[in-house]
Amino acid sequence: MHAVRANIFLNNLLGKRIKGHRVLSHGVRCMSAGQSFKASELQIEFCTPDQLKKKPPVSDLVFGRHFTDHMLEIYWDASSGWGQPRITPFHDLRMHPAAKVLHYSVELFEGMKAFRGNDDEIRLFRPEKNMERMNRTAARSSLPTFDGAELIELLKKIVGIDQEWVPHAESSSLYLRPTMIGTEPTLGVQEPTQALLFVIMSPVGPYFSSGFKPVSLLADPKFVRAWPGGCGMMKMGSNYGPTLAIQKVAERQGLQQVLWLFGPEHRITEVGAMNLMVFFDKGNGEKELATPPLDGLILPGVTRDSLLSLAREWNEFTVSERDITMAEIVQAESEGKLLEVFGAGTAAVVTPVGAIHYGDKIIKIPTMEHEKPLTQRFFDSIKDIQYGRVKHSWSVPIE
């Protein structure tokens, strides 16, 4: 009930308008799409030959370690709005030590990918969903909003410029990291009057070095990721930094990820930085794919939405967005009705779960032991779309 009220509050918070501008309930104006930057005003400064970097072999790709030759930057200030977009050689950022991002975490980011298909065409995957989420997070962060379609055009442009950084291998892709930070050089807990939107790109291999193998999770209710009325549904760094120490707690126990629980019922929310899905045997030949609802505690993942859409299109089992408690997981495992558990996210697509360590229990899950695991089917189906083997409206060519 608290989460429902939080959602109603957030919708009211972000939905008010004054003379065409969205306004937070405390009076902070957000930039409307009508005041967005324009892709048609893009300025490009290409790298000189000596600035071009050597591209690493696919076998050496580690998530987020290598970066392409160029980056995109767009400055904003409250008095003049958005500046002209600029693609420049990749460079370090310079900012004042009092910049809002450094003291109050006024920032956000997105994660998306570009894929090279067998036909050598490069495609983005559902980029409009990332733009929608980025704007929601911007409004919640007192950062300026923008026209998502304009940024998509700019993303296509910069990927095209650095297209040789898109790996020629279907185990790999080009990771795009759109980011926005508050740069106003003043202390004080106030909305920033200056901001920078930038995009950097990184060729990546598989997110988990162990490959497509089941992982083990730590489920400890004393660790909480998000709460009603908070920002758990937003893509901002303050949702991730505090989880790193708890990830180390799991690793010290020989486990790979944390299963985040909430409330006295020990409700499942997310796993690591991914959404979570559970496949149940309901008896009488009925099966159910269940995932926690978008009640304000979890991120509305693009992969999550895609898997749910595919499952509903297949129409082979019940698809539910509902609360799942650890008591239900324990009971289903004891009755042999817990078929599969897996995480879902941009970086890994899906990650199978083989065990959950919960109190004094170790819950074993036969996720990849079935003849045709649903987890594998989802992974293959999404990859087929992303790499262009299956034509789909979710796959957006850059040209």
Coordinates of C-alpha atoms in Angstrom, one line a residue:
M1 CA 0.0 0.0 0.0
H2 CA 2.9 2.4 0.8
A3 CA 4.4 1.7 -2.6
V4 CA 1.1 2.4 -4.3
R5 CA 0.8 5.7 -2.6
A6 CA 4.5 6.4 -3.5
N7 CA 3.7 5.8 -7.1
I8 CA 0.7 8.1 -7.0
F9 CA 2.8 10.8 -5.4
L10 CA 5.6 10.4 -8.0
N11 CA 3.1 10.6 -10.9
N12 CA 1.7 13.8 -9.4
L13 CA 5.2 15.0 -8.8
L14 CA 6.3 14.6 -12.4
G15 CA 3.0 15.3 -14.1
K16 CA 2.2 19.0 -13.2
R17 CA 2.6 21.6 -15.9
I18 CA 2.9 25.4 -16.0
K19 CA 2.7 27.1 -19.3
G20 CA 4.2 24.1 -21.2
H21 CA 6.8 23.3 -18.6
R22 CA 6.7 20.3 -16.3
V23 CA 7.1 21.4 -12.7
L24 CA 8.0 19.4 -9.6
S25 CA 5.5 19.9 -6.8
H26 CA 8.0 22.1 -4.9
G27 CA 8.2 24.5 -7.9
V28 CA 11.3 23.4 -9.8
R29 CA 10.8 23.8 -13.5
C30 CA 12.0 21.0 -15.8
M31 CA 12.9 21.7 -19.4
S32 CA 10.2 20.7 -21.8
A33 CA 10.8 18.7 -25.0
G34 CA 10.1 22.0 -26.9
Q35 CA 13.3 23.4 -25.5
S36 CA 15.4 20.4 -26.3
F37 CA 18.7 20.4 -28.1
K38 CA 18.5 19.5 -31.8
A39 CA 20.4 16.8 -33.7
S40 CA 20.4 19.0 -36.7
E41 CA 22.7 21.5 -34.9
L42 CA 25.3 18.9 -34.2
Q43 CA 29.0 20.0 -34.5
I44 CA 31.7 17.4 -35.1
E45 CA 35.4 17.5 -34.3
F46 CA 36.9 14.3 -35.6
C47 CA 40.0 12.7 -34.1
T48 CA 43.3 13.3 -35.8
P49 CA 45.1 10.2 -37.0
D50 CA 47.4 10.3 -33.9
Q51 CA 44.4 10.4 -31.6
L52 CA 42.9 7.2 -32.9
K53 CA 43.3 4.3 -30.5
K54 CA 44.2 0.7 -31.1
K55 CA 41.1 -1.5 -30.9
P56 CA 41.5 -4.5 -28.5
P57 CA 40.8 -8.0 -29.8
V58 CA 37.3 -9.4 -28.9
S59 CA 39.0 -11.9 -26.6
D60 CA 40.4 -9.1 -24.4
L61 CA 37.1 -7.2 -24.0
V62 CA 36.2 -6.7 -20.3
F63 CA 33.0 -4.7 -19.4
G64 CA 33.7 -1.0 -19.3
R65 CA 37.5 -1.0 -19.6
H66 CA 38.0 0.2 -23.2
F67 CA 36.5 3.3 -24.8
T68 CA 36.0 4.5 -28.4
D69 CA 37.6 7.4 -30.1
H70 CA 34.8 9.9 -29.7
M71 CA 32.2 11.2 -27.2
L72 CA 29.1 13.3 -27.3
E73 CA 28.6 16.4 -25.1
I74 CA 25.7 18.8 -24.6
Y75 CA 25.8 21.5 -22.1
W76 CA 22.7 23.1 -20.4
D77 CA 22.2 26.1 -18.1
A78 CA 19.0 27.5 -16.6
S79 CA 19.3 30.9 -18.4
S80 CA 19.9 29.8 -22.0
G81 CA 18.8 26.1 -22.0
W82 CA 20.5 23.5 -24.1
G83 CA 23.5 24.2 -26.1
Q84 CA 24.6 22.7 -29.4
P85 CA 25.4 19.0 -29.4
R86 CA 29.1 18.3 -30.0
I87 CA 30.9 15.1 -30.9
T88 CA 34.6 15.4 -30.0
P89 CA 37.6 13.2 -29.5
F90 CA 37.3 11.3 -26.2
H91 CA 38.7 13.3 -23.4
D92 CA 38.7 13.8 -19.6
L93 CA 36.1 16.0 -18.1
R94 CA 37.1 19.2 -16.3
M95 CA 34.8 20.6 -13.6
H96 CA 34.9 22.8 -10.5
P97 CA 35.5 21.0 -7.2
A98 CA 32.1 22.3 -5.9
A99 CA 30.1 20.8 -8.8
K100 CA 26.8 19.5 -7.6
V101 CA 27.4 16.0 -8.9
L102 CA 30.5 15.6 -6.6
H103 CA 28.7 16.5 -3.4
Y104 CA 25.0 15.6 -3.8
S105 CA 25.0 12.9 -6.4
V106 CA 23.0 15.0 -8.8
E107 CA 23.4 12.6 -11.8
L108 CA 21.8 9.8 -13.8
F109 CA 22.9 7.4 -16.5
E110 CA 21.5 4.9 -19.0
G111 CA 22.8 1.6 -20.4
M112 CA 22.1 0.5 -23.9
K113 CA 23.9 -1.3 -26.7
A114 CA 24.6 -1.3 -30.4
F115 CA 24.9 -4.7 -32.2
R116 CA 26.5 -5.7 -35.5
G117 CA 24.6 -8.4 -37.3
N118 CA 25.8 -11.0 -39.8
D119 CA 24.6 -8.6 -42.5
D120 CA 27.1 -6.0 -41.1
E121 CA 24.3 -3.7 -40.2
I122 CA 24.5 -2.0 -36.8
R123 CA 21.3 -1.8 -34.7
L124 CA 20.2 -0.3 -31.4
F125 CA 17.7 -2.1 -29.3
R126 CA 14.5 -0.3 -28.2
P127 CA 16.4 3.1 -27.7
E128 CA 13.1 5.0 -27.1
K129 CA 12.6 3.0 -23.8
N130 CA 16.0 4.2 -22.5
M131 CA 15.1 7.8 -23.5
E132 CA 11.8 7.6 -21.6
R133 CA 13.5 6.3 -18.5
M134 CA 16.3 8.8 -18.8
N135 CA 13.8 11.7 -18.8
R136 CA 11.9 10.3 -15.8
T137 CA 15.1 10.1 -13.9
A138 CA 16.1 13.6 -15.0
A139 CA 12.9 15.1 -13.7
R140 CA 13.3 13.2 -10.4
S141 CA 16.9 14.5 -10.1
S142 CA 16.1 18.2 -10.9
L143 CA 18.0 17.8 -14.1
P144 CA 16.8 19.1 -17.5
T145 CA 14.6 16.9 -19.7
F146 CA 14.9 16.7 -23.5
D147 CA 13.4 15.3 -26.6
G148 CA 14.4 11.6 -26.6
A149 CA 14.0 11.3 -30.4
E150 CA 16.7 14.0 -30.8
L151 CA 19.2 12.1 -28.6
I152 CA 18.5 8.9 -30.5
E153 CA 19.5 10.6 -33.7
L154 CA 22.7 11.8 -32.0
L155 CA 23.4 8.3 -30.8
K156 CA 23.0 6.9 -34.3
K157 CA 25.5 9.5 -35.5
I158 CA 28.2 8.9 -32.9
V159 CA 27.9 5.1 -33.3
G160 CA 28.2 5.6 -37.1
I161 CA 31.4 7.6 -36.6
D162 CA 32.9 5.0 -34.3
Q163 CA 31.3 2.0 -36.1
E164 CA 34.6 0.1 -36.3
W165 CA 34.4 -0.2 -32.5
V166 CA 31.3 -2.3 -32.8
P167 CA 32.7 -5.8 -32.5
H168 CA 32.5 -8.2 -35.4
A169 CA 31.4 -11.0 -33.1
E170 CA 28.0 -12.0 -31.8
S171 CA 29.4 -12.6 -28.3
S172 CA 30.1 -8.9 -28.1
S173 CA 28.6 -5.5 -28.6
L174 CA 29.1 -1.7 -28.2
Y175 CA 27.9 -0.5 -24.8
L176 CA 26.5 3.1 -24.8
R177 CA 26.5 5.1 -21.6
P178 CA 24.4 8.3 -21.8
T179 CA 25.0 10.3 -18.6
M180 CA 23.8 13.6 -17.1
I181 CA 25.5 15.4 -14.3
G182 CA 24.9 18.6 -12.4
T183 CA 27.9 20.8 -12.9
E184 CA 27.0 24.1 -11.2
P185 CA 30.1 25.2 -9.3
T186 CA 28.4 26.0 -6.0
L187 CA 27.8 24.3 -2.7
G188 CA 24.3 24.2 -1.3
V189 CA 21.5 21.6 -1.5
Q190 CA 19.7 23.2 -4.4
E191 CA 18.7 22.1 -7.9
P192 CA 21.6 22.8 -10.3
T193 CA 21.5 25.7 -12.8
Q194 CA 24.1 24.0 -15.0
A195 CA 24.3 20.5 -16.3
L196 CA 26.2 18.3 -18.8
L197 CA 24.8 15.4 -20.8
F198 CA 27.5 13.2 -22.3
V199 CA 27.7 9.9 -24.0
I200 CA 30.7 7.5 -23.9
M201 CA 30.9 4.1 -25.6
S202 CA 32.7 0.9 -24.8
P203 CA 33.1 -2.4 -26.7
V204 CA 32.1 -5.2 -24.4
G205 CA 32.2 -9.0 -24.3
P206 CA 30.0 -11.2 -22.1
Y207 CA 29.2 -9.4 -18.8
F208 CA 30.0 -12.4 -16.7
S209 CA 33.4 -14.0 -17.3
S210 CA 32.1 -17.4 -16.3
G211 CA 29.8 -17.3 -19.3
F212 CA 26.2 -18.4 -19.4
K213 CA 26.3 -20.4 -16.2
P214 CA 24.0 -20.4 -13.1
V215 CA 25.0 -18.0 -10.3
S216 CA 24.5 -18.3 -6.6
L217 CA 22.8 -15.5 -4.6
L218 CA 22.9 -14.1 -1.1
A219 CA 19.4 -13.3 0.2
D220 CA 19.8 -11.5 3.5
P221 CA 16.8 -9.3 4.7
K222 CA 19.0 -7.0 6.7
F223 CA 20.3 -5.5 3.4
V224 CA 17.8 -3.3 1.6
R225 CA 18.3 -1.7 -1.8
A226 CA 15.2 0.5 -2.1
W227 CA 12.0 1.5 -0.2
P228 CA 8.6 3.1 -0.8
G229 CA 8.8 6.7 -1.7
G230 CA 12.5 6.4 -2.6
C231 CA 14.2 6.3 -6.0
G232 CA 14.5 2.6 -6.6
M233 CA 12.8 2.9 -9.9
M234 CA 15.3 5.5 -11.2
K235 CA 18.6 4.9 -13.1
M236 CA 20.8 7.0 -10.9
G237 CA 24.2 6.2 -9.4
S238 CA 23.0 6.6 -5.8
N239 CA 21.1 3.3 -6.3
Y240 CA 24.3 1.5 -7.1
G241 CA 27.1 2.8 -5.1
P242 CA 25.7 1.7 -1.7
T243 CA 25.3 -1.9 -3.0
L244 CA 29.0 -2.5 -3.7
A245 CA 29.9 -3.3 -0.1
I246 CA 27.1 -5.8 0.1
Q247 CA 28.2 -7.4 -3.1
K248 CA 31.6 -8.0 -1.4
V249 CA 29.7 -9.7 1.5
A250 CA 28.3 -12.1 -1.0
E251 CA 31.6 -12.7 -2.7
R252 CA 33.3 -13.5 0.6
Q253 CA 30.8 -16.3 1.0
G254 CA 31.6 -17.6 -2.5
L255 CA 28.5 -16.2 -4.0
Q256 CA 28.2 -14.1 -7.2
Q257 CA 25.3 -11.8 -6.6
V258 CA 22.9 -10.3 -4.0
L259 CA 19.1 -11.0 -4.0
W260 CA 17.6 -7.8 -2.6
L261 CA 14.7 -8.4 -0.3
F262 CA 12.2 -5.9 1.3
G263 CA 9.8 -5.8 4.2
P264 CA 8.8 -8.3 6.9
E265 CA 7.5 -10.7 4.2
H266 CA 11.0 -10.7 2.6
R267 CA 9.6 -9.7 -0.8
I268 CA 12.0 -10.3 -3.7
T269 CA 12.9 -7.0 -5.6
E270 CA 16.0 -7.2 -7.7
V271 CA 19.1 -9.4 -8.1
G272 CA 22.4 -7.4 -8.2
A273 CA 21.6 -4.7 -10.7
M274 CA 19.1 -6.7 -12.6
N275 CA 15.4 -7.4 -12.6
L276 CA 14.4 -10.9 -11.4
M277 CA 12.0 -13.5 -12.9
V278 CA 10.8 -16.8 -11.5
F279 CA 9.2 -19.7 -13.5
F280 CA 6.8 -21.8 -11.4
D281 CA 5.1 -25.1 -12.0
K282 CA 1.5 -24.4 -10.8
G283 CA 0.4 -28.0 -11.2
N284 CA -2.2 -29.5 -13.6
G285 CA 0.1 -28.7 -16.5
E286 CA -0.1 -25.0 -15.7
K287 CA 3.1 -22.8 -15.4
E288 CA 3.6 -19.2 -14.4
L289 CA 6.3 -16.7 -15.2
A290 CA 6.3 -14.2 -12.3
T291 CA 8.3 -11.0 -11.7
P292 CA 8.0 -8.3 -9.0
P293 CA 5.6 -5.4 -10.0
L294 CA 6.7 -1.9 -10.9
D295 CA 5.7 -0.5 -7.5
G296 CA 8.5 2.0 -7.1
L297 CA 11.0 -0.4 -5.6
I298 CA 12.5 -1.7 -8.8
L299 CA 13.9 -0.4 -12.1
P300 CA 11.6 -0.6 -15.1
G301 CA 14.1 -2.5 -17.1
V302 CA 14.0 -2.6 -20.9
T303 CA 15.0 -6.2 -20.9
R304 CA 12.3 -7.0 -18.3
D305 CA 9.7 -5.4 -20.5
S306 CA 10.9 -7.2 -23.6
L307 CA 10.8 -10.6 -21.9
L308 CA 7.3 -10.0 -20.6
S309 CA 6.2 -8.9 -24.0
L310 CA 7.6 -12.0 -25.7
A311 CA 6.1 -14.3 -23.1
R312 CA 2.7 -12.8 -23.5
E313 CA 3.0 -13.0 -27.3
W314 CA 3.9 -16.7 -27.0
N315 CA 0.8 -17.2 -24.8
E316 CA 2.1 -20.6 -23.5
F317 CA 1.9 -19.9 -19.7
T318 CA 0.6 -17.4 -17.3
V319 CA 2.6 -14.1 -17.0
S320 CA 2.3 -12.2 -13.8
E321 CA 3.7 -9.0 -12.3
R322 CA 3.1 -9.6 -8.6
D323 CA 4.8 -9.8 -5.2
I324 CA 7.0 -12.9 -4.7
T325 CA 8.1 -13.7 -1.2
M326 CA 10.9 -15.9 0.0
A327 CA 8.4 -18.1 1.8
E328 CA 6.8 -18.8 -1.6
I329 CA 10.2 -19.6 -3.1
V330 CA 11.1 -22.0 -0.2
Q331 CA 7.7 -23.7 -0.5
A332 CA 7.9 -24.1 -4.2
E333 CA 11.4 -25.6 -4.0
S334 CA 10.3 -28.0 -1.3
E335 CA 7.4 -29.1 -3.6
G336 CA 9.5 -29.4 -6.7
K337 CA 7.6 -26.5 -8.3
L338 CA 10.5 -24.0 -8.6
L339 CA 11.5 -24.5 -12.2
E340 CA 13.8 -21.5 -13.0
V341 CA 15.0 -18.3 -11.6
F342 CA 17.0 -15.7 -13.7
G343 CA 18.0 -12.1 -13.7
A344 CA 17.3 -9.8 -16.7
G345 CA 19.2 -6.7 -17.8
T346 CA 21.0 -4.9 -20.6
A347 CA 24.5 -6.0 -19.7
A348 CA 23.9 -9.8 -19.5
V349 CA 20.3 -10.1 -21.1
V350 CA 19.5 -13.0 -18.8
T351 CA 21.6 -14.7 -16.0
P352 CA 20.4 -18.1 -14.7
V353 CA 20.3 -18.6 -11.0
G354 CA 21.3 -22.0 -9.6
A355 CA 21.1 -21.4 -5.8
I356 CA 19.8 -18.9 -3.2
H357 CA 21.5 -18.8 0.2
Y358 CA 18.8 -17.6 2.6
G359 CA 19.4 -17.8 6.3
D360 CA 20.3 -21.4 7.1
K361 CA 18.8 -22.6 3.9
I362 CA 20.4 -23.2 0.5
I363 CA 17.6 -23.3 -2.1
K364 CA 18.6 -25.2 -5.2
I365 CA 17.1 -24.2 -8.5
P366 CA 17.3 -26.5 -11.6
T367 CA 17.2 -23.5 -14.0
M368 CA 19.5 -24.9 -16.7
E369 CA 18.8 -28.6 -16.0
H370 CA 15.6 -28.8 -18.1
E371 CA 15.7 -30.1 -21.7
K372 CA 14.7 -26.6 -23.0
P373 CA 15.1 -24.0 -20.3
L374 CA 12.9 -20.9 -20.6
T375 CA 16.0 -18.9 -19.6
Q376 CA 17.9 -20.1 -22.7
R377 CA 14.9 -19.5 -24.9
F378 CA 14.6 -15.9 -23.8
F379 CA 18.4 -15.4 -24.2
D380 CA 18.3 -16.8 -27.8
S381 CA 15.1 -14.8 -28.7
I382 CA 16.5 -11.5 -27.6
K383 CA 19.8 -12.1 -29.2
D384 CA 18.1 -13.0 -32.5
I385 CA 16.4 -9.7 -32.5
Q386 CA 19.4 -7.6 -31.4
Y387 CA 21.7 -9.1 -34.0
G388 CA 19.1 -8.9 -36.8
R389 CA 18.6 -12.6 -37.4
V390 CA 14.9 -12.0 -36.7
K391 CA 13.3 -8.8 -38.1
H392 CA 11.6 -6.9 -35.3
S393 CA 10.4 -3.3 -34.6
W394 CA 12.6 -3.3 -31.5
S395 CA 15.7 -3.4 -33.6
V396 CA 16.6 0.1 -34.9
P397 CA 19.3 0.4 -37.6
I398 CA 21.6 3.4 -37.2
E399 CA 21.3 4.3 -40.9

